[in-house]
Coordinates of C-alpha atoms in Angstrom, one line a residue:
M1463 CA 88.8 84.6 95.5
Q1464 CA 90.5 81.3 96.4
L1465 CA 91.5 80.1 99.5
H1466 CA 95.4 81.5 99.3
D1467 CA 93.5 84.8 98.7
V1468 CA 91.9 85.0 101.7
W1469 CA 94.5 84.3 103.5
F1470 CA 96.1 86.7 102.4
V1471 CA 93.5 89.6 103.2
L1472 CA 93.8 87.2 107.1
I1473 CA 97.5 87.6 107.9
A1474 CA 97.1 91.4 106.8
V1475 CA 94.6 92.2 109.0
L1476 CA 96.4 90.1 112.1
W1477 CA 99.2 92.7 111.3
I1478 CA 96.9 95.5 111.2
G1479 CA 95.2 94.0 114.5
Y1480 CA 98.8 93.9 116.3
F1481 CA 100.3 96.9 115.2
F1482 CA 96.9 99.0 116.3
L1483 CA 97.1 96.9 119.8
E1484 CA 100.8 96.6 120.3
G1485 CA 100.9 100.1 118.8
F1486 CA 100.0 102.2 121.9
D1487 CA 101.1 100.1 124.3
F1488 CA 105.0 100.4 122.1
G1489 CA 104.1 104.3 122.5
V1490 CA 103.4 104.1 125.8
G1491 CA 106.5 102.8 126.9
V1492 CA 108.5 106.2 125.2
L1493 CA 106.1 108.4 127.1
T1494 CA 108.2 106.6 130.3
K1495 CA 111.0 108.7 129.5
L1496 CA 109.8 111.8 127.3
L1497 CA 106.0 112.2 129.3
A1498 CA 106.8 111.2 132.9
R1499 CA 108.4 113.4 135.7
D1500 CA 108.5 110.8 138.2
R1501 CA 109.4 107.0 139.4
K1502 CA 104.7 107.7 140.4
E1503 CA 104.1 108.1 136.9
K1504 CA 105.6 106.0 135.2
R1505 CA 103.1 104.0 137.2
V1506 CA 100.1 104.5 135.9
L1507 CA 102.0 105.1 132.4
I1508 CA 102.3 101.1 133.2
N1509 CA 99.7 100.8 134.4
T1510 CA 97.3 102.1 131.9
I1511 CA 98.7 99.1 130.1
G1512 CA 99.4 96.5 133.1
P1513 CA 96.1 94.1 132.2
V1514 CA 96.0 94.4 128.4
W1515 CA 100.4 94.6 127.0
D1516 CA 100.3 90.1 126.4
G1517 CA 97.5 89.9 125.6
N1518 CA 98.2 92.0 122.4
E1519 CA 101.1 90.7 121.1
V1520 CA 98.2 87.3 120.7
W1521 CA 98.7 89.0 117.4
L1522 CA 102.0 89.0 116.5
L1523 CA 101.8 85.0 117.7
S1524 CA 98.5 84.8 115.1
A1525 CA 100.5 86.6 112.7
G1526 CA 103.4 84.8 112.3
G1527 CA 101.5 81.4 113.2
A1528 CA 99.1 81.8 110.3
M1529 CA 102.4 82.9 108.2
F1530 CA 104.1 80.3 108.5
A1531 CA 101.0 77.3 108.5
A1532 CA 99.3 79.9 104.8
F1533 CA 102.4 80.6 103.0
P1534 CA 105.3 78.6 104.7
E1535 CA 107.6 79.5 101.6
W1536 CA 107.1 83.4 103.1
Y1537 CA 107.6 82.5 106.5
A1538 CA 110.9 81.0 106.0
T1539 CA 112.4 83.3 103.6
L1540 CA 111.2 86.3 105.5
F1541 CA 112.9 84.8 108.6
S1542 CA 115.8 84.1 107.2
G1543 CA 116.8 87.3 105.4
F1544 CA 115.2 89.4 108.2
Y1545 CA 117.0 87.0 110.8
L1546 CA 118.4 89.4 112.9
P1547 CA 116.1 92.3 113.1
L1548 CA 113.2 89.9 114.5
L1549 CA 115.8 88.3 116.1
I1550 CA 115.8 91.8 117.9
I1551 CA 113.1 92.8 117.7
L1552 CA 111.9 89.1 119.6
G1553 CA 115.1 89.5 122.0
C1554 CA 113.0 93.4 123.1
L1555 CA 109.7 91.9 123.3
I1556 CA 110.6 89.4 126.4
V1557 CA 112.8 91.4 128.1
R1558 CA 110.2 94.1 127.8
G1559 CA 107.9 91.4 129.5
V1560 CA 110.5 90.8 131.9
A1561 CA 110.8 94.7 133.0
F1562 CA 106.9 94.6 133.6
E1563 CA 106.2 91.9 135.9
Y1564 CA 110.1 92.7 137.7
R1565 CA 111.2 96.1 138.4
H1566 CA 107.9 96.6 141.2
K1567 CA 109.8 93.0 142.6
R1568 CA 112.8 95.0 144.3
P1569 CA 112.4 98.4 146.2
E1570 CA 116.1 99.3 145.4
D1571 CA 116.0 102.9 143.6
R1572 CA 119.1 100.9 141.6
W1573 CA 116.9 98.6 140.8
Q1574 CA 113.3 99.9 139.5
T1575 CA 115.6 102.3 137.0
N1576 CA 117.0 99.4 135.4
W1577 CA 114.0 97.8 134.2
E1578 CA 112.6 101.4 133.3
H1579 CA 115.3 102.2 130.9
A1580 CA 113.9 98.1 130.0
I1581 CA 110.8 99.1 129.2
F1582 CA 111.9 102.5 127.3
W1583 CA 114.4 101.3 124.8
T1584 CA 112.4 97.6 123.9
S1585 CA 109.4 99.9 123.3
L1586 CA 111.4 101.8 120.8
I1587 CA 113.3 99.7 119.8
P1588 CA 110.9 97.7 117.9
A1589 CA 108.4 100.0 117.5
F1590 CA 111.6 101.6 115.0
L1591 CA 112.3 97.7 113.3
W1592 CA 109.2 97.1 112.3
G1593 CA 108.9 99.9 110.4
V1594 CA 112.1 99.1 108.4
A1595 CA 110.9 95.6 108.1
F1596 CA 107.7 96.6 106.3
A1597 CA 109.6 98.7 104.2
N1598 CA 111.9 96.6 103.3
I1599 CA 109.2 94.1 102.0
V1600 CA 106.9 96.7 99.9
R1601 CA 110.4 97.6 98.3
G1602 CA 112.2 93.7 97.3
V1603 CA 115.0 92.2 98.5
K1604 CA 117.4 90.2 97.3
I1605 CA 115.1 86.7 96.5
D1606 CA 117.1 84.5 93.9
Q1607 CA 115.5 81.7 92.1
D1608 CA 115.6 79.6 95.0
M1609 CA 113.3 81.5 97.1
E1610 CA 116.0 82.7 99.6
Y1611 CA 117.5 85.5 100.5
V1612 CA 120.8 86.4 99.4
G1613 CA 121.1 89.7 100.2
N1614 CA 123.6 90.6 104.0
L1615 CA 122.1 93.3 106.9
F1616 CA 123.2 96.7 104.9
D1617 CA 120.6 96.0 102.6
L1618 CA 118.1 96.8 104.4
L1619 CA 119.6 99.7 105.9
N1620 CA 118.1 101.9 102.5
V1621 CA 116.3 105.4 103.0
Y1622 CA 113.2 103.9 102.2
S1623 CA 113.4 100.8 105.2
I1624 CA 114.3 103.6 107.5
L1625 CA 111.7 106.2 107.1
G1626 CA 109.4 103.3 107.5
G1627 CA 111.1 102.9 110.8
L1628 CA 110.6 106.6 111.4
V1629 CA 106.7 106.3 111.2
T1630 CA 106.1 103.9 113.0
L1631 CA 108.4 105.1 116.2
T1632 CA 106.6 108.5 115.4
L1633 CA 102.5 107.5 114.4
F1634 CA 103.1 104.3 117.8
T1635 CA 103.8 106.7 119.7
F1636 CA 101.3 109.4 118.8
H1637 CA 98.5 106.6 119.2
G1638 CA 99.9 105.6 122.9
T1639 CA 99.8 109.7 123.7
V1640 CA 96.7 110.0 122.7
F1641 CA 95.6 106.4 124.7
T1642 CA 97.4 107.8 127.7
S1643 CA 95.4 111.0 127.5
L1644 CA 92.7 108.8 126.8
K1645 CA 93.3 106.5 130.0
T1646 CA 94.6 108.7 132.9
V1647 CA 93.2 111.9 134.8
G1648 CA 94.7 115.3 135.5
D1649 CA 98.2 116.5 135.3
I1650 CA 99.3 113.9 133.1
R1651 CA 96.6 113.8 131.2
D1652 CA 96.4 117.6 130.4
R1653 CA 100.6 116.9 129.6
S1654 CA 99.7 113.9 126.7
R1655 CA 97.6 116.0 125.0
K1656 CA 100.1 118.6 124.7
L1657 CA 103.0 115.9 123.2
A1658 CA 100.1 114.6 121.1
A1659 CA 99.7 117.8 119.3
R1660 CA 103.2 118.4 118.6
L1661 CA 104.1 114.7 117.9
G1662 CA 101.5 114.0 116.1
V1663 CA 102.5 117.3 113.2
V1664 CA 106.1 115.4 113.1
T1665 CA 104.3 111.9 112.9
A1666 CA 102.1 113.7 110.0
V1667 CA 104.7 114.5 108.3
L1668 CA 106.5 111.7 107.9
A1669 CA 103.7 109.8 107.2
L1670 CA 102.6 111.4 104.3
A1671 CA 106.3 111.5 102.7
F1672 CA 105.8 107.3 103.7
L1673 CA 103.1 107.3 101.9
I1674 CA 103.4 109.1 98.9
W1675 CA 106.5 107.6 97.5
T1676 CA 104.5 104.1 98.3
Q1677 CA 102.2 105.3 95.7
L1678 CA 104.5 106.7 93.1
A1679 CA 106.8 103.5 93.6
H1680 CA 104.2 100.2 93.9
G1681 CA 101.0 102.1 94.7
D1682 CA 97.2 101.5 92.5
G1683 CA 93.6 102.9 92.8
W1684 CA 93.1 100.8 95.9
S1685 CA 96.3 101.6 97.6
L1686 CA 95.9 105.8 97.0
I1687 CA 91.8 105.3 98.6
A1688 CA 94.0 103.7 101.9
M1689 CA 96.8 106.4 101.7
T1690 CA 94.2 109.0 101.9
V1691 CA 92.1 107.2 104.1
A1692 CA 95.5 107.4 106.5
V1693 CA 96.1 110.8 105.6
V1694 CA 92.2 112.6 106.6
A1695 CA 91.9 110.2 109.9
L1696 CA 95.3 111.5 111.5
V1697 CA 94.6 115.4 110.4
G1698 CA 91.1 114.1 113.1
A1699 CA 92.9 112.8 115.5
L1700 CA 95.3 115.8 115.5
G1701 CA 92.0 117.6 115.4
F1702 CA 90.2 116.2 117.9
N1703 CA 93.1 115.4 120.4
L1704 CA 93.4 119.6 120.6
A1705 CA 89.7 119.2 121.5
G1706 CA 89.7 117.2 123.8
R1707 CA 87.9 114.3 122.6
E1708 CA 90.4 111.4 123.1
G1709 CA 88.1 108.8 122.4
W1710 CA 87.8 110.3 118.6
A1711 CA 91.7 111.2 118.6
F1712 CA 92.3 107.6 119.6
A1713 CA 89.3 106.2 117.1
L1714 CA 91.4 108.1 114.4
S1715 CA 94.6 107.5 114.8
G1716 CA 94.1 103.3 114.9
V1717 CA 92.1 104.0 111.7
T1718 CA 95.4 106.2 110.3
I1719 CA 97.2 102.7 111.2
A1720 CA 95.6 100.4 109.8
A1721 CA 94.8 102.5 107.2
A1722 CA 98.2 102.3 106.4
V1723 CA 99.3 99.0 107.1
S1724 CA 96.4 98.2 104.6
M1725 CA 97.7 100.3 101.9
L1726 CA 101.1 98.1 102.5
F1727 CA 99.5 95.1 102.2
L1728 CA 97.2 96.4 98.9
T1729 CA 100.8 97.2 97.4
L1730 CA 102.2 93.8 97.8
F1731 CA 99.0 92.0 96.5
P1732 CA 99.9 89.3 94.6
N1733 CA 103.1 89.8 95.5
V1734 CA 104.2 88.3 98.9
M1735 CA 107.7 89.4 98.8
P1736 CA 108.8 90.5 96.1
S1737 CA 112.3 90.3 94.1
S1738 CA 114.4 93.3 93.4
L1739 CA 117.0 90.6 91.8
N1740 CA 114.3 89.7 88.8
D1741 CA 110.7 89.8 89.1
A1742 CA 110.0 86.8 87.7
W1743 CA 111.7 85.8 91.2
N1744 CA 108.5 87.1 93.7
L1745 CA 107.0 85.1 96.4
T1746 CA 103.2 85.8 95.5
V1747 CA 100.0 84.4 97.4
T1748 CA 100.3 81.7 94.9
N1749 CA 104.2 80.0 94.6
A1750 CA 105.1 80.6 98.3
S1751 CA 101.4 78.3 99.7
S1752 CA 100.0 76.2 101.1
T1753 CA 98.1 73.1 99.6
P1754 CA 94.7 74.1 99.3
Y1755 CA 93.6 71.1 102.1
T1756 CA 96.1 72.8 104.2
L1757 CA 93.9 76.3 103.6
K1758 CA 90.6 74.9 104.2
I1759 CA 91.8 73.2 107.4
M1760 CA 92.8 76.3 108.9
T1761 CA 89.8 79.1 107.9
W1762 CA 88.1 76.2 109.2
C1763 CA 89.9 76.6 113.3
A1764 CA 90.2 80.2 112.7
G1765 CA 86.1 80.8 112.5
V1766 CA 86.0 78.3 116.2
A1767 CA 88.6 80.4 116.8
T1768 CA 88.9 83.9 116.2
P1769 CA 85.5 85.4 117.8
L1770 CA 86.6 83.9 120.9
V1771 CA 89.5 85.6 121.1
L1772 CA 87.6 89.0 120.2
L1773 CA 85.2 88.6 122.2
Y1774 CA 87.7 88.1 124.8
Q1775 CA 90.1 90.8 124.8
S1776 CA 87.0 93.2 124.4
W1777 CA 86.2 91.8 127.5
T1778 CA 89.2 92.6 129.3
Y1779 CA 89.5 95.8 127.7
W1780 CA 85.6 96.4 129.1
V1781 CA 86.6 95.9 131.7
F1782 CA 89.8 98.3 132.3
R1783 CA 88.8 101.2 131.0
K1784 CA 88.4 103.7 133.7
R1785 CA 90.9 106.2 134.1
I1786 CA 93.3 106.0 136.5
G1787 CA 95.9 108.5 138.2
T1788 CA 98.7 109.3 140.6
Q1789 CA 95.9 109.4 143.1
H1790 CA 95.4 106.2 142.6
I1791 CA 98.9 105.2 143.5
V1792 CA 99.1 104.3 147.2
D1793 CA 103.0 104.4 146.7
A1794 CA 106.1 104.9 144.9
A1795 CA 107.5 101.2 145.7

């Protein structure tokens, strides 16, 4: 295995980490409308992810940075061709961060309500658009012989990509619902488990349709194994949720996300961005990568920095591991 193959795997791992972690806090953001009955319950939901949401976004920065350094042609084509949807995602992430920090700065009802609306929409929209983006990457887009995207926005809106967006939206929301039941106590915990049971069925139907479509169109033996793991893990998450075993349910919903994203990357390799115009114009791990020397330096840097990041983030989750409920909210401000 050459270094560009290693970095393809590492980038896949970074995206898996991002979707695993950011997935549940996107889901919690959506739940501020679907689950919370009043402002105090919204505060409970926001507080479950308050200490960790910004750390989760480090994985996105790392994935984007790794793509830029390891596969500059992939990065350039992706971010220019998907400019508008990625700009919308970036705008949502900025507004979402501001909403978390500013919502409680003033006591007026209108002020807090507006920021709560912002948290909901800036969680829902990226959760959908990430699925649209990755579905298009797997499906293939209009890339010419100069490695440039020559399509338009409407080329990215097709049945397959929209289904992919619905899958990530429902899967992340299910993941967030299970996380909420793991992190809360009382009535909100019980209602979260019941919502997870209903939402999980919808997620399973959409995910199964999308994964089977992906396997039939682009898959091989390895992607079939990943799809099987994803389906079994999702069924297991539903079962453990019904049994009240939130820890196992959350772990298996995370495995579902990891296996599904792994399947997408397995269907891509050795391509990183296929061309729908001509297979000869596909971006691959070979023609889109940096020089071997660059990849070697990156490998040494990643080997030093990655364990430190993992240790720090693990410590953060350990410190803020306890459940919370409305009784822990002093007031509704």
